[in-house]
Amino acid sequence: MSKDAYIHKLLPGSPGGPLLFVFHGTGADENQLLSLGRDLAPQATIVSPRGDVSEQGAARFFRRTGEGVYDMDDLTRATDKMAGFVNTHVEAAKPSAVLGLGYSNGANILASVVFATPAQFDAAVLMHPLIPFEPEVKGSLAGRHILLTAGKHDPICPPNLTTRLEAYLRADGADVTVEWHEGGHEVRPNEIEAARRFFADAAQGV
C-alpha cells in the first residue's frame, strides 16, 4: 500500500508526536477538517485523505444505494484500502499515538476501520456516524477510547442507532464517551469541546 493511495493533505506536527487522521463528510474534501484537527490536537501530524468514490460529483469513502443503505461490498473494499493507507503512514511516522476524527461519512469509514483493525487507532472521535448494520469486530476494542457525538434530532443519523452503536462498542470492550446536543446533523460547539478534552486525555494516555 502506498502512502499516496488516496489524494490527501499532510500537516506536519511535533516529531514523534501523535498522528491524527481526519475523514471528511459527503461532498467535502481533504480540506474540511484540517483546521479543526489542528485546533483539537495542536502537536499532531495530520493526515487528511479525500474519499475516492464520487456520488454525482460528491466525494465519499464508499458507495451507497440510498440514504443509510450501504453497498457492503464496496464498504469492505474501502475499509481494507483505508486500513492499509493508515498503516503505511503509521509505520513511516512511528507516532506516540494514532488518533482518528471523522464526520458523517468520514465517521462511518473510520468506524469501519476500527471494527476491522481494532488495534490501529488508540482513540477515535466519531461525529454523527450512521452504522445501520451490526458490526463484526475482528478482535477486541479493549483499551481503545472512542467518543461518539450526535444530535438528538439528527434526521440522517437517528439517535437510536447512535445508542445501538454505543452498546456494540461497549460490548466489545471499548471505553466509550457520548456527547449529545439538541440539534440535527450539524457539529456544535459542545461536540468540539468534548473532542478537544478527549484528545488531550488520549495524548496523555488517560
PDB file of C-alpha atoms in Angstrom:
ATOM      1  CA  MET A   1       0.000   0.000   0.000  1.00  0.00           C
ATOM      2  CA  SER A   2       1.305   3.439  -0.967  1.00  0.00           C
ATOM      3  CA  LYS A   3       1.232   6.498   1.285  1.00  0.00           C
ATOM      4  CA  ASP A   4      -0.395   8.138  -1.749  1.00  0.00           C
ATOM      5  CA  ALA A   5      -3.187   5.578  -2.181  1.00  0.00           C
ATOM      6  CA  TYR A   6      -5.567   8.499  -1.575  1.00  0.00           C
ATOM      7  CA  ILE A   7      -5.274  12.097  -2.635  1.00  0.00           C
ATOM      8  CA  HIS A   8      -4.525  13.691   0.723  1.00  0.00           C
ATOM      9  CA  LYS A   9      -3.030  16.573   2.635  1.00  0.00           C
ATOM     10  CA  LEU A  10      -0.482  16.268   5.416  1.00  0.00           C
ATOM     11  CA  LEU A  11       0.193  18.916   8.068  1.00  0.00           C
ATOM     12  CA  PRO A  12       3.433  18.226   9.963  1.00  0.00           C
ATOM     13  CA  GLY A  13       3.353  18.290  13.751  1.00  0.00           C
ATOM     14  CA  SER A  14       5.863  17.685  16.504  1.00  0.00           C
ATOM     15  CA  PRO A  15       8.340  14.914  15.619  1.00  0.00           C
ATOM     16  CA  GLY A  16       7.388  11.730  17.428  1.00  0.00           C
ATOM     17  CA  GLY A  17       4.069  13.222  18.476  1.00  0.00           C
ATOM     18  CA  PRO A  18       0.577  11.901  17.735  1.00  0.00           C
ATOM     19  CA  LEU A  19      -0.623  11.107  14.221  1.00  0.00           C
ATOM     20  CA  LEU A  20      -4.200  12.279  13.579  1.00  0.00           C
ATOM     21  CA  PHE A  21      -6.221  11.054  10.603  1.00  0.00           C
ATOM     22  CA  VAL A  22      -9.252  13.171   9.685  1.00  0.00           C
ATOM     23  CA  PHE A  23     -12.070  11.961   7.426  1.00  0.00           C
ATOM     24  CA  HIS A  24     -14.475  14.397   5.752  1.00  0.00           C
ATOM     25  CA  GLY A  25     -18.218  14.159   5.204  1.00  0.00           C
ATOM     26  CA  THR A  26     -20.024  13.536   1.902  1.00  0.00           C
ATOM     27  CA  GLY A  27     -19.413  16.273  -0.635  1.00  0.00           C
ATOM     28  CA  ALA A  28     -16.441  17.787   1.170  1.00  0.00           C
ATOM     29  CA  ASP A  29     -12.760  17.070   0.611  1.00  0.00           C
ATOM     30  CA  GLU A  30      -9.432  16.785   2.361  1.00  0.00           C
ATOM     31  CA  ASN A  31      -9.610  20.425   3.468  1.00  0.00           C
ATOM     32  CA  GLN A  32     -12.815  20.161   5.533  1.00  0.00           C
ATOM     33  CA  LEU A  33     -11.380  19.028   8.864  1.00  0.00           C
ATOM     34  CA  LEU A  34      -7.757  20.173   8.649  1.00  0.00           C
ATOM     35  CA  SER A  35      -8.170  23.312  10.753  1.00  0.00           C
ATOM     36  CA  LEU A  36     -10.396  21.507  13.235  1.00  0.00           C
ATOM     37  CA  GLY A  37      -7.824  18.747  13.543  1.00  0.00           C
ATOM     38  CA  ARG A  38      -5.061  21.265  14.203  1.00  0.00           C
ATOM     39  CA  ASP A  39      -7.240  23.007  16.802  1.00  0.00           C
ATOM     40  CA  LEU A  40      -8.062  19.742  18.593  1.00  0.00           C
ATOM     41  CA  ALA A  41      -4.578  18.212  18.505  1.00  0.00           C
ATOM     42  CA  PRO A  42      -2.018  21.050  18.182  1.00  0.00           C
ATOM     43  CA  GLN A  43       1.039  18.777  18.378  1.00  0.00           C
ATOM     44  CA  ALA A  44      -0.202  16.125  15.972  1.00  0.00           C
ATOM     45  CA  THR A  45       0.807  15.440  12.416  1.00  0.00           C
ATOM     46  CA  ILE A  46      -2.459  15.449  10.484  1.00  0.00           C
ATOM     47  CA  VAL A  47      -3.273  13.245   7.504  1.00  0.00           C
ATOM     48  CA  SER A  48      -6.474  14.054   5.624  1.00  0.00           C
ATOM     49  CA  PRO A  49      -7.454  11.762   2.726  1.00  0.00           C
ATOM     50  CA  ARG A  50     -10.090  12.557   0.118  1.00  0.00           C
ATOM     51  CA  GLY A  51     -12.790   9.975  -0.479  1.00  0.00           C
ATOM     52  CA  ASP A  52     -12.183   8.028  -3.701  1.00  0.00           C
ATOM     53  CA  VAL A  53     -15.863   7.499  -4.598  1.00  0.00           C
ATOM     54  CA  SER A  54     -17.951  10.075  -6.466  1.00  0.00           C
ATOM     55  CA  GLU A  55     -21.675  10.267  -5.819  1.00  0.00           C
ATOM     56  CA  GLN A  56     -22.947  12.628  -8.526  1.00  0.00           C
ATOM     57  CA  GLY A  57     -19.782  14.655  -8.042  1.00  0.00           C
ATOM     58  CA  ALA A  58     -19.750  14.458  -4.234  1.00  0.00           C
ATOM     59  CA  ALA A  59     -16.701  12.761  -2.744  1.00  0.00           C
ATOM     60  CA  ARG A  60     -17.356   9.832  -0.399  1.00  0.00           C
ATOM     61  CA  PHE A  61     -15.299   6.993   1.056  1.00  0.00           C
ATOM     62  CA  PHE A  62     -17.631   4.172  -0.086  1.00  0.00           C
ATOM     63  CA  ARG A  63     -20.714   3.714  -2.227  1.00  0.00           C
ATOM     64  CA  ARG A  64     -24.336   3.611  -1.146  1.00  0.00           C
ATOM     65  CA  THR A  65     -27.595   2.903  -2.938  1.00  0.00           C
ATOM     66  CA  GLY A  66     -29.686   5.275  -0.824  1.00  0.00           C
ATOM     67  CA  GLU A  67     -29.642   7.266   2.425  1.00  0.00           C
ATOM     68  CA  GLY A  68     -28.459   4.807   5.063  1.00  0.00           C
ATOM     69  CA  VAL A  69     -28.323   1.930   2.543  1.00  0.00           C
ATOM     70  CA  TYR A  70     -24.701   0.931   2.058  1.00  0.00           C
ATOM     71  CA  ASP A  71     -23.030  -1.045  -0.701  1.00  0.00           C
ATOM     72  CA  MET A  72     -21.481  -3.513   1.736  1.00  0.00           C
ATOM     73  CA  ASP A  73     -19.070  -4.974  -0.824  1.00  0.00           C
ATOM     74  CA  ASP A  74     -17.719  -1.509  -1.543  1.00  0.00           C
ATOM     75  CA  LEU A  75     -17.555  -0.731   2.174  1.00  0.00           C
ATOM     76  CA  THR A  76     -15.349  -3.818   2.586  1.00  0.00           C
ATOM     77  CA  ARG A  77     -13.136  -2.634  -0.302  1.00  0.00           C
ATOM     78  CA  ALA A  78     -12.891   0.869   1.148  1.00  0.00           C
ATOM     79  CA  THR A  79     -12.193  -0.384   4.655  1.00  0.00           C
ATOM     80  CA  ASP A  80      -9.340  -2.610   3.510  1.00  0.00           C
ATOM     81  CA  LYS A  81      -7.856   0.172   1.410  1.00  0.00           C
ATOM     82  CA  MET A  82      -8.112   2.763   4.188  1.00  0.00           C
ATOM     83  CA  ALA A  83      -6.664   0.408   6.803  1.00  0.00           C
ATOM     84  CA  GLY A  84      -3.672  -0.130   4.532  1.00  0.00           C
ATOM     85  CA  PHE A  85      -3.280   3.611   3.917  1.00  0.00           C
ATOM     86  CA  VAL A  86      -3.386   4.343   7.648  1.00  0.00           C
ATOM     87  CA  ASN A  87      -0.924   1.565   8.444  1.00  0.00           C
ATOM     88  CA  THR A  88       1.569   2.804   5.863  1.00  0.00           C
ATOM     89  CA  HIS A  89       1.572   6.298   7.357  1.00  0.00           C
ATOM     90  CA  VAL A  90       1.818   4.940  10.905  1.00  0.00           C
ATOM     91  CA  GLU A  91       4.803   2.756  10.015  1.00  0.00           C
ATOM     92  CA  ALA A  92       6.560   5.746   8.441  1.00  0.00           C
ATOM     93  CA  ALA A  93       5.819   8.201  11.261  1.00  0.00           C
ATOM     94  CA  LYS A  94       6.298   5.988  14.350  1.00  0.00           C
ATOM     95  CA  PRO A  95       3.928   8.263  16.305  1.00  0.00           C
ATOM     96  CA  SER A  96       3.335   8.378  20.046  1.00  0.00           C
ATOM     97  CA  ALA A  97      -0.374   7.725  19.446  1.00  0.00           C
ATOM     98  CA  VAL A  98      -2.690   7.154  16.493  1.00  0.00           C
ATOM     99  CA  LEU A  99      -5.865   9.243  16.580  1.00  0.00           C
ATOM    100  CA  GLY A 100      -8.872   9.415  14.262  1.00  0.00           C
ATOM    101  CA  LEU A 101     -11.557  12.037  13.665  1.00  0.00           C
ATOM    102  CA  GLY A 102     -14.428  11.585  11.231  1.00  0.00           C
ATOM    103  CA  TYR A 103     -17.663  13.409  10.468  1.00  0.00           C
ATOM    104  CA  SER A 104     -20.726  11.747   8.908  1.00  0.00           C
ATOM    105  CA  ASN A 105     -19.463   9.576   6.008  1.00  0.00           C
ATOM    106  CA  GLY A 106     -15.955  10.113   7.365  1.00  0.00           C
ATOM    107  CA  ALA A 107     -17.072   8.833  10.763  1.00  0.00           C
ATOM    108  CA  ASN A 108     -18.542   5.784   9.051  1.00  0.00           C
ATOM    109  CA  ILE A 109     -15.324   4.805   7.286  1.00  0.00           C
ATOM    110  CA  LEU A 110     -13.340   5.448  10.472  1.00  0.00           C
ATOM    111  CA  ALA A 111     -15.749   3.255  12.444  1.00  0.00           C
ATOM    112  CA  SER A 112     -15.477   0.509   9.826  1.00  0.00           C
ATOM    113  CA  VAL A 113     -11.666   0.580  10.024  1.00  0.00           C
ATOM    114  CA  VAL A 114     -11.888   0.431  13.830  1.00  0.00           C
ATOM    115  CA  PHE A 115     -14.120  -2.654  13.549  1.00  0.00           C
ATOM    116  CA  ALA A 116     -11.767  -4.325  11.063  1.00  0.00           C
ATOM    117  CA  THR A 117      -8.461  -3.459  12.758  1.00  0.00           C
ATOM    118  CA  PRO A 118      -9.188  -2.621  16.414  1.00  0.00           C
ATOM    119  CA  ALA A 119      -5.539  -2.126  17.342  1.00  0.00           C
ATOM    120  CA  GLN A 120      -4.907   0.511  14.669  1.00  0.00           C
ATOM    121  CA  PHE A 121      -6.337   3.570  16.456  1.00  0.00           C
ATOM    122  CA  ASP A 122      -5.647   4.396  20.092  1.00  0.00           C
ATOM    123  CA  ALA A 123      -8.529   6.878  20.163  1.00  0.00           C
ATOM    124  CA  ALA A 124     -11.237   7.867  17.681  1.00  0.00           C
ATOM    125  CA  VAL A 125     -13.863  10.607  17.524  1.00  0.00           C
ATOM    126  CA  LEU A 126     -16.939   9.614  15.513  1.00  0.00           C
ATOM    127  CA  MET A 127     -19.070  12.686  14.804  1.00  0.00           C
ATOM    128  CA  HIS A 128     -22.596  11.769  13.692  1.00  0.00           C
ATOM    129  CA  PRO A 129     -21.822   8.235  12.488  1.00  0.00           C
ATOM    130  CA  LEU A 130     -24.531   6.109  10.883  1.00  0.00           C
ATOM    131  CA  ILE A 131     -23.889   2.384  11.275  1.00  0.00           C
ATOM    132  CA  PRO A 132     -27.125   0.683  10.116  1.00  0.00           C
ATOM    133  CA  PHE A 133     -25.681  -2.821  10.487  1.00  0.00           C
ATOM    134  CA  GLU A 134     -24.349  -4.924  13.345  1.00  0.00           C
ATOM    135  CA  PRO A 135     -20.585  -4.519  13.220  1.00  0.00           C
ATOM    136  CA  GLU A 136     -18.292  -7.511  13.259  1.00  0.00           C
ATOM    137  CA  VAL A 137     -15.271  -6.536  15.317  1.00  0.00           C
ATOM    138  CA  LYS A 138     -12.210  -8.547  14.327  1.00  0.00           C
ATOM    139  CA  GLY A 139     -10.616  -8.788  17.736  1.00  0.00           C
ATOM    140  CA  SER A 140     -11.190  -6.727  20.856  1.00  0.00           C
ATOM    141  CA  LEU A 141     -11.629  -2.997  21.418  1.00  0.00           C
ATOM    142  CA  ALA A 142     -10.354  -3.278  24.989  1.00  0.00           C
ATOM    143  CA  GLY A 143      -8.161  -0.289  25.789  1.00  0.00           C
ATOM    144  CA  ARG A 144      -9.452   1.731  22.826  1.00  0.00           C
ATOM    145  CA  HIS A 145     -11.041   5.110  23.529  1.00  0.00           C
ATOM    146  CA  ILE A 146     -13.990   6.222  21.393  1.00  0.00           C
ATOM    147  CA  LEU A 147     -16.030   9.426  21.525  1.00  0.00           C
ATOM    148  CA  LEU A 148     -19.414   9.474  19.801  1.00  0.00           C
ATOM    149  CA  THR A 149     -21.072  12.834  19.138  1.00  0.00           C
ATOM    150  CA  ALA A 150     -24.652  13.119  17.948  1.00  0.00           C
ATOM    151  CA  GLY A 151     -27.730  15.307  17.596  1.00  0.00           C
ATOM    152  CA  LYS A 152     -30.910  14.283  19.376  1.00  0.00           C
ATOM    153  CA  HIS A 153     -32.900  15.374  16.310  1.00  0.00           C
ATOM    154  CA  ASP A 154     -30.498  14.251  13.582  1.00  0.00           C
ATOM    155  CA  PRO A 155     -32.591  13.218  10.546  1.00  0.00           C
ATOM    156  CA  ILE A 156     -29.649  11.396   8.942  1.00  0.00           C
ATOM    157  CA  CYS A 157     -28.263   9.560  11.979  1.00  0.00           C
ATOM    158  CA  PRO A 158     -31.223   8.666  14.233  1.00  0.00           C
ATOM    159  CA  PRO A 159     -30.432   8.733  17.974  1.00  0.00           C
ATOM    160  CA  ASN A 160     -31.491   5.106  18.451  1.00  0.00           C
ATOM    161  CA  LEU A 161     -28.747   3.987  16.040  1.00  0.00           C
ATOM    162  CA  THR A 162     -26.183   6.061  17.943  1.00  0.00           C
ATOM    163  CA  THR A 163     -27.286   4.378  21.158  1.00  0.00           C
ATOM    164  CA  ARG A 164     -27.095   0.972  19.483  1.00  0.00           C
ATOM    165  CA  LEU A 165     -23.576   1.697  18.205  1.00  0.00           C
ATOM    166  CA  GLU A 166     -22.552   2.738  21.716  1.00  0.00           C
ATOM    167  CA  ALA A 167     -23.819  -0.605  23.019  1.00  0.00           C
ATOM    168  CA  TYR A 168     -21.924  -2.540  20.324  1.00  0.00           C
ATOM    169  CA  LEU A 169     -18.688  -0.728  21.117  1.00  0.00           C
ATOM    170  CA  ARG A 170     -19.043  -1.218  24.865  1.00  0.00           C
ATOM    171  CA  ALA A 171     -19.807  -4.902  24.379  1.00  0.00           C
ATOM    172  CA  ASP A 172     -16.510  -5.269  22.528  1.00  0.00           C
ATOM    173  CA  GLY A 173     -14.573  -3.642  25.354  1.00  0.00           C
ATOM    174  CA  ALA A 174     -14.154  -0.052  24.147  1.00  0.00           C
ATOM    175  CA  ASP A 175     -14.039   2.876  26.557  1.00  0.00           C
ATOM    176  CA  VAL A 176     -16.921   4.921  25.092  1.00  0.00           C
ATOM    177  CA  THR A 177     -17.984   8.504  25.774  1.00  0.00           C
ATOM    178  CA  VAL A 178     -21.075  10.031  24.167  1.00  0.00           C
ATOM    179  CA  GLU A 179     -21.694  13.761  23.654  1.00  0.00           C
ATOM    180  CA  TRP A 180     -25.202  14.848  22.598  1.00  0.00           C
ATOM    181  CA  HIS A 181     -26.677  18.152  21.509  1.00  0.00           C
ATOM    182  CA  GLU A 182     -30.273  19.201  20.906  1.00  0.00           C
ATOM    183  CA  GLY A 183     -29.893  19.767  17.165  1.00  0.00           C
ATOM    184  CA  GLY A 184     -29.540  17.751  13.983  1.00  0.00           C
ATOM    185  CA  HIS A 185     -26.649  16.685  11.767  1.00  0.00           C
ATOM    186  CA  GLU A 186     -24.561  19.816  12.309  1.00  0.00           C
ATOM    187  CA  VAL A 187     -21.478  19.950  14.525  1.00  0.00           C
ATOM    188  CA  ARG A 188     -21.994  22.191  17.551  1.00  0.00           C
ATOM    189  CA  PRO A 189     -19.502  23.787  19.962  1.00  0.00           C
ATOM    190  CA  ASN A 190     -20.065  21.285  22.777  1.00  0.00           C
ATOM    191  CA  GLU A 191     -19.008  18.473  20.431  1.00  0.00           C
ATOM    192  CA  ILE A 192     -15.803  20.297  19.583  1.00  0.00           C
ATOM    193  CA  GLU A 193     -15.025  20.919  23.242  1.00  0.00           C
ATOM    194  CA  ALA A 194     -15.698  17.266  24.067  1.00  0.00           C
ATOM    195  CA  ALA A 195     -13.349  16.204  21.265  1.00  0.00           C
ATOM    196  CA  ARG A 196     -10.657  18.599  22.491  1.00  0.00           C
ATOM    197  CA  ARG A 197     -10.804  17.160  26.026  1.00  0.00           C
ATOM    198  CA  PHE A 198     -10.920  13.628  24.620  1.00  0.00           C
ATOM    199  CA  PHE A 199      -7.785  14.031  22.503  1.00  0.00           C
ATOM    200  CA  ALA A 200      -5.934  15.806  25.311  1.00  0.00           C
ATOM    201  CA  ASP A 201      -6.650  12.848  27.594  1.00  0.00           C
ATOM    202  CA  ALA A 202      -5.727  10.350  24.877  1.00  0.00           C
ATOM    203  CA  ALA A 203      -2.393  12.078  24.255  1.00  0.00           C
ATOM    204  CA  GLN A 204      -1.611  11.715  27.959  1.00  0.00           C
ATOM    205  CA  GLY A 205      -2.593   8.065  27.946  1.00  0.00           C
ATOM    206  CA  VAL A 206      -5.586   8.626  30.225  1.00  0.00           C
TER     207      VAL A 206
END
